[in-house]
Amino acid sequence: MSKEPVAVIGVGQTKHVAARRDVSIAGLVREAARQALDDAELSWADIDAVVIGKAPDFFEGVMMPELYLADALGAVGKPMLRVHTAGSVGGSTALVAANLVAARVHGTVLTLAFEKQSESNAMWGLSLPIPFQQPLLAGAGGFFAPHVRAYMRRSGAPDTVGSQVAYKDRRNALKNPYAHLHEHDITLEKVQASPMLWDPIRYSETCPSSDGACAMILTDRAGAARAPRPPAWMLGGAMRSEPTLFAGKDFVSPQAGKDCAADVYRQAGIADPRRDIDAVEMYVPFSWYEPMWLENLGFAAEGEGWKLTESGVTELDGDLPVNMSGGVLSTNPIGASGMIRFAEAALQVRGQAGEHQVDRARKVLGHAYGGGSQFFSMWLVGSEPPDA
Amino acid sequence: MTRDLPVRDIAVVAFAQTDHRRTSEELSEVEMLMPVLHRVLAQTGLKTADIGFTCSGSSDYLAGRAFSFTLALDGVGAWPPISESHVEMDGAWALYEAWTKLLTGDADTALVYSYGKSSPGPLRDVLTRQLDPYYVAPLWPDSVALAALQAQALVDAGDTDEPALAAVAARSRTDATLNSHAQLRGSVPQGEYVVRPLRTGDCPPIGDGAAAVILAAGERARELCDRPAWIRGIDHRIEAHGLGVRDLTDSPSTRLAAEKAGAFERPVDTAELHAPFTSQEVVLRKALKLDGGVRVNLSGGALAANPVMAAGLIRIGEAAARIHRGESDRALAHATSGPCLQQNLVAVLEGDPR
C-alpha cells in the first residue's frame, strides 16, 4: 500500500487571549481559517473537506458545534468531520485530516481546532458529577499533581525543575506574538514565589484558560508543488489510547505515550530521537510534564529527563529546544492546544516561526495528550518530503 | 460519471446492536456497550488486541457530562494500548474515519462503535443546544418543532399529505415486527398531533442503545466473513445551518453524497435510511431517487428505534447484515445529523456476485 505524502502548506492562528468578546465562536474560527488560507494563497473553493476538533462541547455550551459552524468554515456542500479525543483532540483532528489526504480521498483539507473558554467555565465543565464513578471535582491540576509528585520521588529530581520550565516557556512566549501570556517582567524568583495550588504545582507552573483557534491546510504532493511557501512534510503520525484507571497503569510514563512515539519514529525512520529530532512542541499544561514527557518520548532515559531541562538543553538556544512558542503553559485554548503544537512544529520546519524560530530545524515533533494521560497523538514533520 | 474507486476493498464483516429501550438507567454507558462489543467480536473470532484501529461516535450532551466517551474505552479493554479515535458524531461518521484509516493501509481491521442514552435528559430540549448558540438556541426550538416545519413545507409543496405520512409510519413499524432489537413495533396508533402536522406516530421513539461494526480490508474480510458487505463508496456532505436559507423539501447534501458514493451508477435493492420522522423519508426518497422497487427500512428504521448517535451506524449495520445473510446484493445506507437533515452520509454496500 502506498500512501499519498501529506504536506502542511498553510498555518493560521488567532492571537490567544483570556476572552475574545469581540467575536462569536464562528468569528473566532473563521479568523484562523482565513489566515491559513492566506498563508497557502488558496480560497475557500480550493478546500475539499473540513475536519474540526475541540474539547468537550460543555466548554462553550454548544452541542456538536460543527453543525452551526458549517457556514463560517465554508463547509456547505462539503464533507465535515468533528473529532473529539479530550485534550489530545487538536493533534488527533490534524491526523484525521491528514488521513483523508494520505488515503487519496481528498486533495486539500482544512483542519481546525478551537476553544472559546470565555463562553463558559472550564472548571465547571470538567467537574460534573458522574453516576457510578468516583468524583474528581478538583479540575485537571488535582488529577495530575499526584503523578508529578510520583515522578519527583521516582527520579529524584530537585524541586526547582518545574519552575525552570515555566520560566523558560513564559520567556519563549514573549517571542511569539500569538501567545496568550506575555509576562514581560517574568523572573525565576517570581515563578517560585507564586502560590502553591496543588502541591507541588504552583500557580505560575500552570496553563492559562484561553480563547483561540488554530487552522492548517493539508494537501497532497501536487498541492504542495503549487504552494507559495515551503511546505512541512508529515513524516509520521499516530494515536494511541489506554484506559483511564487500572491497576497496571503507569501515570508517570504511560505505555500509550511510549507506543505512540515508537510508531511515529518507525514511520519516520528515526533511530535515536535525541539525535535525529531537532526540536519538540510538547503538550505541557503543568511545568513538570516537560521532564516527564522527555522520558516518555524517548529523548532521555527513565529518571533522566529533568537533567536535560536543568542543564538548559530544552532552552530556545539549547540542543533540543522544547516549546519554542511558549507552549501550553503560555497559551491554552484546550481543544486547540494540541493542534497549536502540531502547527508550531510545521512552522519550525518551514522556517516560518519568526522570532522563536530554531536554526536548522529540519525535523520537529508535535505532541498532544488528553484525558487522564490516556489519549496520545503525535506527528513528526520535516522540511524534506518523506521519500527524499 | 466516472469515479476514482478506492484503492483498497474494505467491507463490513460484522454487526451487533443492543435491544433499544426507552430507558436503561440501571446501566452505565459502558455496561450498555460491553455486550455489543463482545457480540461483534465473537462474530469474527477477533479479540481487542487483534483490531488495527478503533473509532467511536457519541455525544457528551446526551450523558450530560464532559468526556463521556473516555470511560467507554474501558469497555473496549484498551490494554495493551490501542490505535483509537473518536468523533463527536453519529457512529456512521466514526465508520467513515475508520474506512479512511484502512484505505491508508495503516490497519487491516477496524472496530467501530457508538452509543447514546437519551433517557438521562429531555431529548427534545437537549437537541436545541445543537442550534446557533447566539440567535436560535436561546429560543429553544425543539427537534420535533423543526421537523414539523419541514413536514409542513412538504405538505404545502404537494410532496406528501398526512395519510401518506401515516402509511410510512405503519409500514416501518410493521416491518419492525421482524426486528427483535426494535423499540416500537407492530400496530402503533398515529396518535394526537405533537406539533402539527406531525402526530406521535410520525415521530421516532426516544431510546437508549448502542451498536458496533467491524471493518476489514481485502482478503482479511473474506477470512472473517462468508459474504462481506463491500463498501463500494461512502461520502458525506453538510448544508447550511440556518433553516431559512435551505429548501427543506429537498436534501441536496444527500443527493451529492449519494452521487460521490456511486449510488446512482446501478440500482440498489435495499435502502436503510436514517429518517427519524416520516416526512424525512419522503425527502430522502426523492433525493436518492428511490422508486417502489427498492425495499426501504426493512428493519423498521429510525421510526422503530432511534438511539441518538447510534441510529446512523445501525443503518449501515442493518444494510450490511442483509448482504451477509444473502438477502441483498447491493444496498444503500444513509445517516443524518443536525436539524432537518442538515448533514448526510451515504454508503453503498455490495456482496460478491452469486
XYZ file of C-alpha atoms in Angstrom:
742
model
C 0.000 0.000 0.000
C 1.396 3.393 -0.879
C 0.165 6.411 0.976
C -0.012 9.870 -0.528
C 2.571 12.155 1.140
C 0.888 14.848 3.236
C 2.126 18.445 3.335
C 1.207 21.401 5.538
C 1.047 24.439 3.255
C -0.924 26.864 5.394
C -0.979 27.674 9.103
C -3.156 30.185 10.899
C -3.953 31.023 14.485
C -5.681 33.747 16.392
C -3.981 35.947 18.965
C -4.894 33.895 22.006
C -6.374 35.828 24.925
C -8.439 35.205 28.037
C -11.650 36.430 26.394
C -12.380 37.345 22.788
C -15.521 39.328 23.454
C -15.321 40.971 20.024
C -16.109 37.795 18.058
C -18.590 34.925 18.143
C -17.365 31.313 18.038
C -17.930 31.440 14.283
C -15.917 34.664 14.015
C -13.070 33.149 16.014
C -12.707 30.006 13.900
C -13.083 31.918 10.657
C -10.208 34.204 11.627
C -7.792 31.272 11.979
C -9.082 29.522 8.861
C -8.767 32.710 6.798
C -5.158 33.114 7.939
C -4.302 29.534 6.994
C -5.864 30.012 3.559
C -3.927 33.264 3.080
C -0.695 31.516 4.065
C -1.378 28.844 1.420
C -2.684 31.500 -1.028
C -5.844 29.458 -1.512
C -9.528 30.350 -1.418
C -12.457 28.581 0.237
C -13.273 26.947 -3.101
C -9.921 25.106 -3.080
C -10.868 23.170 0.052
C -12.342 19.688 -0.461
C -13.256 18.870 3.150
C -13.189 20.312 6.669
C -12.096 18.428 9.789
C -12.778 20.263 13.042
C -11.889 19.441 16.630
C -12.410 20.819 20.087
C -12.563 19.517 23.644
C -15.916 18.965 25.404
C -18.967 20.710 23.996
C -19.785 21.739 27.551
C -16.930 24.278 27.447
C -18.999 26.560 25.214
C -22.398 25.003 25.821
C -22.943 24.147 22.157
C -23.760 20.537 21.266
C -21.877 19.385 18.151
C -20.901 22.937 17.110
C -19.715 21.765 13.699
C -23.363 21.948 12.609
C -23.575 25.644 13.423
C -20.028 26.333 12.133
C -20.521 24.782 8.685
C -21.289 28.149 7.116
C -18.452 30.039 8.826
C -15.891 27.491 7.641
C -17.039 27.350 4.040
C -18.070 23.731 4.523
C -21.520 23.926 2.925
C -21.685 21.274 0.193
C -18.538 19.611 1.533
C -17.745 16.791 3.924
C -17.261 17.949 7.514
C -15.992 15.739 10.333
C -15.886 16.565 14.035
C -13.220 14.909 16.167
C -13.149 14.777 19.974
C -10.392 12.933 21.821
C -10.164 15.058 25.005
C -7.001 17.185 25.376
C -5.250 15.391 22.534
C -8.031 16.435 20.162
C -6.120 19.162 18.333
C -3.488 16.632 17.314
C -5.993 13.878 16.527
C -8.002 16.281 14.376
C -4.931 17.062 12.276
C -4.196 13.339 11.933
C -7.756 12.533 10.811
C -7.461 15.308 8.215
C -4.044 14.012 7.154
C -5.507 10.526 6.654
C -8.053 11.913 4.182
C -5.140 13.157 2.082
C -2.931 10.091 2.681
C -5.811 7.794 1.631
C -6.310 9.935 -1.507
C -9.932 10.561 -0.558
C -9.369 14.332 -0.796
C -6.631 16.533 -2.256
C -6.741 19.561 0.036
C -8.278 19.654 3.500
C -8.836 22.444 6.012
C -8.355 21.304 9.577
C -9.125 23.488 12.537
C -9.391 23.284 16.303
C -10.683 25.837 18.762
C -11.842 26.613 22.253
C -13.642 29.754 23.359
C -13.368 29.135 27.055
C -14.726 32.541 27.996
C -18.172 31.393 26.818
C -18.397 29.210 29.910
C -16.361 27.845 32.775
C -13.932 25.025 32.042
C -13.567 24.014 35.688
C -17.338 23.532 35.885
C -17.374 21.722 32.561
C -14.834 19.229 33.896
C -16.456 18.743 37.271
C -19.978 17.487 36.618
C -20.953 14.699 38.993
C -20.968 11.312 37.269
C -23.184 8.454 38.375
C -21.347 5.205 39.187
C -17.932 6.887 39.294
C -15.716 8.440 41.908
C -15.898 12.242 41.875
C -12.921 14.189 40.512
C -14.002 17.664 41.462
C -10.621 19.349 41.601
C -10.144 20.177 37.922
C -7.168 18.919 35.941
C -4.488 20.066 38.396
C -5.906 17.981 41.204
C -5.762 14.924 38.985
C -2.215 15.441 37.720
C -0.429 16.713 40.852
C -0.026 13.282 42.478
C 1.543 11.956 39.284
C 4.030 14.828 39.260
C 4.840 14.039 42.871
C 5.352 10.394 41.909
C 7.744 11.464 39.171
C 9.768 13.615 41.568
C 10.047 10.788 44.039
C 10.898 8.217 41.397
C 13.519 10.302 39.569
C 14.992 12.196 42.498
C 14.596 15.437 40.541
C 15.282 18.602 42.529
C 12.103 20.607 43.141
C 13.433 23.558 41.136
C 12.941 21.883 37.729
C 9.247 22.736 37.436
C 9.776 26.443 37.938
C 12.660 26.392 35.475
C 10.350 25.010 32.755
C 7.702 27.629 33.446
C 10.286 30.432 33.401
C 11.648 29.179 30.046
C 8.237 28.750 28.397
C 6.982 32.152 29.529
C 10.158 33.785 28.162
C 9.716 31.925 24.861
C 6.132 33.202 24.704
C 7.457 36.771 24.634
C 8.852 35.971 21.175
C 5.519 34.608 19.929
C 3.017 37.337 19.014
C 0.084 34.843 19.169
C 0.838 33.591 22.703
C -1.741 34.392 25.368
C 0.577 35.198 28.295
C 3.165 37.886 27.667
C 4.736 38.354 31.096
C 7.421 40.911 30.334
C 8.601 41.095 33.938
C 8.866 37.326 34.476
C 11.731 36.072 36.674
C 12.556 32.645 38.056
C 12.051 34.058 41.550
C 8.534 35.216 40.667
C 7.604 31.752 39.443
C 8.981 30.213 42.635
C 7.168 32.741 44.814
C 3.781 32.160 43.170
C 1.092 30.482 45.301
C 1.038 26.708 45.661
C -2.156 25.412 44.027
C -1.919 21.632 44.040
C 1.348 20.724 45.759
C 3.874 20.552 44.049
C 2.258 22.619 41.252
C 2.448 26.391 41.694
C 0.190 28.989 40.098
C 2.874 30.072 37.601
C 3.527 26.470 36.622
C 0.005 26.005 35.259
C -1.555 26.837 31.919
C -3.922 29.755 31.423
C -7.505 29.475 30.150
C -7.636 30.919 26.637
C -9.889 31.734 23.717
C -8.288 30.773 20.456
C -8.300 28.790 17.248
C -5.666 27.181 15.069
C -6.009 26.039 11.457
C -3.909 24.220 8.908
C -4.213 23.477 5.218
C -3.089 19.927 4.407
C -2.554 18.806 0.863
C -1.082 16.134 -1.384
C 2.135 16.175 -3.418
C 0.532 18.091 -6.287
C -0.884 20.670 -3.901
C 2.491 21.076 -2.222
C 4.164 21.708 -5.591
C 1.869 24.702 -6.098
C 2.360 26.120 -2.586
C 3.843 29.605 -2.417
C 5.891 28.930 0.735
C 7.906 25.890 1.803
C 5.671 23.015 2.941
C 6.146 20.970 6.076
C 6.019 17.266 5.237
C 4.416 14.757 7.552
C 6.987 12.012 8.155
C 4.956 10.048 10.687
C 1.777 10.335 12.727
C -0.001 8.133 15.261
C -2.617 7.968 18.004
C -2.672 5.630 20.999
C -5.140 5.194 23.848
C -5.259 3.238 27.079
C -7.878 3.048 29.853
C -8.129 5.905 32.352
C -7.778 3.966 35.552
C -6.485 0.479 36.123
C -4.034 -1.213 38.414
C -1.310 -1.619 35.785
C -1.292 1.974 34.607
C 1.919 3.970 34.902
C 0.661 7.525 35.318
C 4.202 8.927 35.241
C 5.083 7.399 31.888
C 2.031 5.836 30.227
C 2.606 2.952 27.840
C 0.275 4.529 25.254
C 2.632 7.522 25.005
C 5.679 5.315 24.532
C 3.927 3.193 21.903
C 2.635 6.249 20.059
C 6.114 7.795 19.864
C 7.636 4.490 18.773
C 5.108 4.203 15.940
C 5.856 7.755 14.741
C 9.623 7.156 14.880
C 9.249 3.888 12.957
C 7.256 5.602 10.209
C 9.753 8.456 10.027
C 12.880 6.290 10.231
C 14.037 7.882 13.483
C 16.581 5.633 15.205
C 17.617 7.963 18.010
C 15.118 10.728 18.744
C 17.602 12.703 20.849
C 19.993 12.899 17.889
C 17.609 12.840 14.904
C 14.922 15.290 16.070
C 15.765 18.988 16.174
C 13.034 20.417 18.390
C 9.771 19.490 20.101
C 6.420 21.185 20.631
C 5.182 19.201 23.588
C 1.857 19.287 25.449
C 2.948 20.616 28.857
C -0.043 22.051 30.760
C 1.794 21.741 34.085
C 5.511 22.509 34.005
C 6.710 19.181 35.383
C 5.330 17.404 32.336
C 8.332 18.584 30.296
C 10.852 16.290 32.015
C 8.191 13.562 32.306
C 7.396 13.597 28.588
C 11.088 13.879 27.633
C 11.416 10.407 29.101
C 8.119 9.086 27.783
C 9.017 10.215 24.250
C 12.441 8.619 24.360
C 14.586 11.775 24.496
C 16.027 10.737 27.847
C 16.377 7.534 29.815
C 13.883 6.910 32.597
C 14.592 9.231 35.514
C 16.934 11.416 33.456
C 14.527 13.844 31.747
C 14.923 16.524 34.403
C 18.666 16.634 33.728
C 18.061 17.799 30.148
C 15.814 20.547 31.428
C 18.129 21.551 34.260
C 21.194 21.769 32.006
C 19.449 24.108 29.559
C 19.162 21.590 26.693
C 15.475 22.460 26.231
C 16.013 26.246 26.117
C 15.271 28.050 22.846
C 19.022 28.151 22.095
C 19.655 24.693 23.584
C 20.483 21.467 21.819
C 16.873 20.195 21.910
C 14.545 23.185 22.181
C 11.148 22.361 23.722
C 8.084 24.586 23.350
C 9.677 27.374 21.381
C 6.241 29.014 21.049
C 5.779 29.233 24.818
C 3.737 26.040 24.813
C 0.518 25.177 26.589
C 1.900 26.902 29.704
C 1.552 30.224 27.871
C -1.488 29.536 25.685
C -4.281 27.059 26.379
C -7.484 27.122 24.340
C -7.882 23.450 25.335
C -9.350 21.996 22.158
C -6.847 23.911 20.017
C -3.764 23.328 22.191
C -2.807 20.057 20.506
C -3.194 21.485 17.033
C -1.095 24.514 18.009
C 1.714 22.068 18.921
C 1.361 20.354 15.545
C 1.150 23.679 13.694
C 4.123 25.204 15.528
C 6.165 22.119 14.602
C 5.198 22.745 10.966
C 6.101 26.447 11.210
C 9.556 25.488 12.511
C 10.440 23.173 9.627
C 9.004 25.672 7.138
C 11.277 28.366 8.626
C 8.186 30.486 9.346
C 8.334 30.667 13.141
C 9.555 34.259 13.324
C 11.368 35.334 16.474
C 11.072 31.899 18.059
C 12.491 30.089 15.016
C 15.124 27.464 15.776
C 18.104 27.401 13.418
C 18.298 24.360 11.160
C 15.011 22.863 12.384
C 14.667 20.030 9.863
C 12.638 17.524 11.878
C 10.287 18.653 14.635
C 7.866 16.646 16.785
C 4.369 17.862 17.643
C 2.840 16.110 20.671
C -0.543 16.127 22.412
C -2.185 14.157 25.186
C -5.525 14.110 26.885
C -7.872 12.517 29.391
C -6.122 11.091 32.426
C -2.889 10.760 30.406
C -4.666 8.148 28.316
C -5.017 9.640 24.814
C -1.921 10.473 22.779
C -1.472 11.935 19.315
C 1.803 12.945 17.693
C 3.273 13.813 14.369
C 6.769 14.380 13.116
C 7.146 16.924 10.339
C 10.194 17.615 8.198
C 11.475 20.176 5.736
C 12.009 17.448 3.131
C 9.354 15.095 1.700
C 9.275 11.535 3.072
C 10.968 9.777 0.122
C 13.667 12.381 -0.445
C -19.997 9.672 -14.255
C -16.680 8.061 -13.502
C -15.280 7.923 -10.044
C -11.861 7.066 -8.757
C -12.656 3.880 -6.919
C -10.911 3.263 -3.609
C -7.530 1.594 -3.982
C -8.407 -0.997 -1.390
C -11.517 -3.128 -0.896
C -12.985 -2.653 2.551
C -16.040 -4.429 3.911
C -18.357 -4.518 6.874
C -17.822 -8.039 8.235
C -19.814 -7.990 11.471
C -22.583 -6.011 13.143
C -24.219 -6.081 16.565
C -26.658 -3.865 18.436
C -28.493 -3.648 21.748
C -32.184 -4.129 22.244
C -33.119 -0.454 22.187
C -35.189 0.683 25.150
C -36.894 3.813 26.448
C -34.633 3.837 29.462
C -31.623 1.954 30.743
C -30.984 3.957 33.860
C -29.716 0.923 35.762
C -26.834 0.645 33.292
C -23.833 2.911 32.759
C -22.867 3.613 29.154
C -20.017 1.123 29.491
C -22.376 -1.576 30.772
C -24.792 -0.893 27.918
C -21.999 -1.071 25.351
C -19.960 -4.043 26.544
C -22.300 -6.873 25.461
C -22.458 -5.354 21.974
C -18.670 -5.220 21.746
C -18.421 -8.823 22.886
C -21.015 -9.956 20.355
C -19.474 -8.181 17.380
C -16.015 -9.505 18.193
C -17.394 -13.017 18.717
C -18.877 -12.988 15.204
C -15.377 -12.735 13.762
C -13.385 -14.504 16.463
C -11.241 -11.381 16.835
C -10.020 -10.058 20.169
C -9.450 -6.399 21.033
C -5.715 -6.849 20.589
C -6.261 -8.134 17.021
C -8.037 -4.960 15.915
C -5.899 -2.490 13.941
C -7.912 0.659 14.580
C -10.834 1.571 16.819
C -13.152 4.535 16.347
C -16.303 5.539 18.196
C -19.081 8.089 17.966
C -21.111 9.611 20.795
C -22.169 12.920 22.280
C -21.401 14.304 25.717
C -24.668 16.245 25.748
C -26.777 13.106 25.951
C -24.945 11.866 29.014
C -24.930 15.363 30.476
C -21.237 15.336 31.238
C -17.921 16.168 29.602
C -15.678 13.394 28.213
C -18.395 10.743 28.449
C -16.619 8.690 25.778
C -13.400 8.267 27.776
C -14.860 5.609 30.029
C -16.438 3.714 27.141
C -12.852 2.908 26.267
C -12.702 0.800 29.422
C -15.330 -1.434 27.838
C -13.143 -1.934 24.788
C -10.354 -3.123 27.019
C -7.669 -0.850 25.585
C -4.718 -2.695 27.024
C -2.102 -3.072 25.653
C -2.706 0.461 24.263
C -4.682 0.654 21.027
C -4.775 2.938 17.998
C -8.043 4.740 18.641
C -10.044 7.846 17.826
C -13.480 9.349 18.456
C -15.898 11.595 16.612
C -18.484 13.635 18.497
C -20.986 12.498 15.860
C -23.137 9.538 14.929
C -21.146 6.321 14.634
C -21.648 6.368 10.852
C -19.013 9.097 10.747
C -16.749 7.064 13.017
C -17.079 4.319 10.411
C -16.084 6.848 7.746
C -12.959 7.776 9.714
C -12.110 4.086 10.149
C -12.674 3.494 6.416
C -10.107 6.215 5.547
C -7.672 4.743 8.066
C -7.965 1.321 6.415
C -7.555 2.922 2.984
C -4.143 4.280 4.017
C -3.019 0.714 4.690
C -2.113 1.517 8.319
C -4.620 -1.081 9.525
C -6.418 -4.128 8.114
C -9.275 -4.289 10.611
C -11.288 -1.696 12.494
C -13.799 -1.778 15.329
C -16.409 0.961 15.123
C -18.955 1.555 17.856
C -21.365 4.199 19.005
C -23.960 4.629 21.671
C -26.399 7.111 23.044
C -28.510 7.293 26.144
C -31.342 9.711 25.640
C -33.010 8.769 28.921
C -30.949 10.964 31.294
C -32.500 14.208 29.982
C -35.391 15.624 27.965
C -34.112 14.859 24.447
C -36.179 17.486 22.649
C -34.693 20.176 24.893
C -31.169 18.727 24.720
C -31.127 18.795 20.923
C -31.931 22.518 20.876
C -28.374 23.014 22.118
C -27.182 21.984 18.622
C -28.516 25.201 17.181
C -26.785 28.529 16.576
C -25.949 29.474 20.179
C -26.464 33.214 19.816
C -29.587 33.654 17.705
C -31.544 30.390 17.669
C -30.723 28.178 20.671
C -31.925 30.824 23.191
C -35.423 30.377 21.704
C -35.342 26.602 22.434
C -36.971 25.447 19.181
C -37.078 21.692 19.661
C -36.337 18.871 17.261
C -39.990 17.937 16.701
C -40.983 21.548 16.022
C -38.200 21.891 13.454
C -39.141 18.597 11.800
C -42.749 19.800 11.705
C -41.656 22.917 9.802
C -40.078 20.601 7.257
C -43.161 18.349 7.135
C -45.470 21.323 6.611
C -43.233 22.609 3.793
C -43.565 19.195 2.127
C -47.338 19.180 2.532
C -47.534 22.728 1.156
C -45.394 21.721 -1.832
C -47.740 18.817 -2.561
C -44.966 16.263 -1.937
C -46.951 14.404 0.709
C -50.014 14.526 2.924
C -50.921 13.251 6.350
C -52.328 9.883 5.201
C -49.120 9.236 3.228
C -47.051 10.026 6.300
C -49.201 7.693 8.384
C -48.585 4.969 5.805
C -44.805 5.416 6.199
C -45.187 5.027 9.954
C -47.395 1.951 9.662
C -45.111 0.251 7.127
C -41.995 0.897 9.223
C -43.468 -0.465 12.428
C -44.970 -3.446 10.686
C -41.566 -4.280 9.214
C -40.055 -3.836 12.670
C -42.052 -6.785 13.971
C -39.274 -8.931 12.486
C -36.589 -6.890 14.243
C -36.125 -8.142 17.789
C -33.950 -5.115 18.663
C -36.613 -2.563 17.756
C -38.186 -0.460 20.469
C -41.521 0.287 18.785
C -43.156 -2.282 16.510
C -46.386 -3.677 15.254
C -49.577 -1.706 15.218
C -48.833 1.681 16.728
C -51.586 4.327 16.687
C -50.827 7.555 14.793
C -51.986 9.399 17.911
C -52.506 13.081 18.515
C -50.567 15.932 16.978
C -47.249 16.584 18.683
C -46.521 19.586 16.504
C -48.857 19.936 13.531
C -48.727 18.222 11.003
C -46.668 15.601 12.875
C -48.509 13.144 15.090
C -46.957 10.813 17.680
C -46.742 8.107 15.056
C -44.708 10.354 12.735
C -42.012 10.762 15.390
C -39.302 8.354 16.449
C -39.319 6.697 19.853
C -36.824 8.163 22.318
C -34.453 5.481 23.492
C -31.078 4.225 24.646
C -28.916 1.949 22.574
C -25.555 1.022 21.144
C -24.180 -0.587 18.011
C -20.862 -1.892 16.744
C -19.420 -2.858 13.401
C -16.175 -4.496 12.308
C -14.495 -3.461 9.083
C -11.807 -5.437 7.314
C -9.751 -4.939 4.164
C -9.258 -7.269 1.220
C -8.537 -10.922 1.976
C -8.865 -10.293 5.695
C -12.547 -9.545 5.093
C -13.052 -12.856 3.305
C -11.379 -14.719 6.157
C -13.671 -13.110 8.719
C -16.992 -13.251 6.897
C -18.609 -15.638 4.421
C -20.156 -12.840 2.441
C -18.552 -9.474 3.260
C -20.515 -6.292 2.585
C -18.014 -4.382 0.472
C -18.088 -0.592 0.809
C -18.195 0.470 -2.854
C -18.412 4.116 -1.944
C -19.044 6.339 1.054
C -19.374 10.093 1.223
C -20.975 12.721 3.428
C -21.926 16.355 2.922
C -23.180 19.183 5.102
C -25.606 22.001 4.370
C -26.045 25.469 5.771
C -27.211 25.568 9.382
C -29.800 28.300 9.015
C -33.148 26.763 8.071
C -34.147 29.980 6.338
C -31.531 29.563 3.626
C -32.411 25.915 2.887
C -35.140 24.335 0.796
C -36.486 21.978 3.428
C -38.361 19.893 0.854
C -35.094 18.773 -0.693
C -31.789 17.303 0.509
C -29.026 18.358 -1.871
C -26.356 17.110 0.543
C -27.843 13.599 0.458
C -28.003 13.671 -3.328
C -24.375 14.849 -3.625
C -23.122 12.298 -1.085
C -25.004 9.541 -2.967
C -23.507 10.675 -6.240
C -19.975 10.672 -4.785
C -20.591 7.260 -3.218
C -21.649 5.890 -6.604
C -25.227 5.168 -5.545
C -26.664 6.171 -8.919
C -24.311 4.048 -11.015
C -26.510 0.964 -10.628
C -29.801 0.380 -8.857
C -29.800 -0.764 -5.247
C -32.215 -3.427 -3.991
C -32.262 -2.293 -0.359
C -32.056 1.057 1.411
C -31.675 1.759 5.104
C -32.491 5.429 5.598
C -31.915 7.359 8.796
C -35.218 9.226 8.727
C -36.351 9.835 12.312
C -39.561 11.491 11.087
C -41.941 10.036 8.487
C -41.705 13.252 6.476
C -37.938 12.894 6.223
C -38.317 9.580 4.407
C -40.241 11.499 1.745
C -37.343 13.947 1.345
C -34.721 11.212 1.269
C -36.581 9.004 -1.217
C -36.703 11.950 -3.599
C -33.039 12.924 -3.123
C -31.906 9.315 -3.550
C -34.259 8.636 -6.482
C -35.599 5.509 -4.774
C -38.565 4.030 -6.565
C -41.089 1.428 -5.442
C -38.728 -1.406 -6.393
C -36.341 -0.659 -3.555
C -37.045 -2.176 -0.148
C -36.722 0.702 2.318
C -36.087 0.285 6.046
C -36.998 -3.360 6.425
C -35.522 -3.074 9.920
C -38.220 -0.570 10.763
C -35.714 2.273 10.543
C -35.424 5.119 12.995
C -39.219 5.132 13.487
C -38.819 1.798 15.276
C -35.638 2.646 17.219
C -33.662 5.876 17.198
C -30.849 5.717 19.746
C -29.235 9.087 19.004
C -25.595 8.761 17.823
C -26.019 5.048 17.060
C -29.034 5.160 14.704
C -26.924 6.081 11.653
C -24.359 3.363 12.287
C -27.241 0.909 12.734
C -28.455 1.759 9.214
C -25.065 0.730 7.823
C -25.055 -2.353 10.033
C -28.580 -3.409 9.015
C -27.785 -2.950 5.317
C -24.548 -4.920 5.705
C -26.273 -7.682 7.669
C -28.769 -8.182 4.841
C -25.834 -8.666 2.473
C -24.182 -11.040 4.945
C -27.377 -13.092 5.048
C -27.697 -13.109 1.266
C -30.912 -11.031 1.334
C -29.376 -8.164 -0.623
C -26.718 -7.774 -3.305
C -26.429 -4.004 -3.411
C -27.651 -1.836 -0.570
C -27.650 1.830 0.271
C -27.230 3.047 3.838
C -27.836 6.604 4.964
C -27.140 8.509 8.178
C -28.096 12.025 9.172
C -27.079 14.635 11.706
C -28.383 18.047 12.689
C -31.810 19.642 12.398
C -33.965 18.814 9.361
C -31.378 16.555 7.692
C -28.562 19.154 7.764
C -25.724 16.673 7.334
C -25.983 13.379 5.477
C -23.820 10.342 4.815
C -24.409 7.721 2.151
C -22.660 4.368 1.842
C -23.096 1.832 -0.940
C -22.530 -1.786 0.054
C -22.275 -4.828 -2.190
C -21.973 -8.555 -1.734
C -19.872 -10.735 -4.026
C -21.791 -11.907 -7.122
C -23.700 -15.149 -6.624
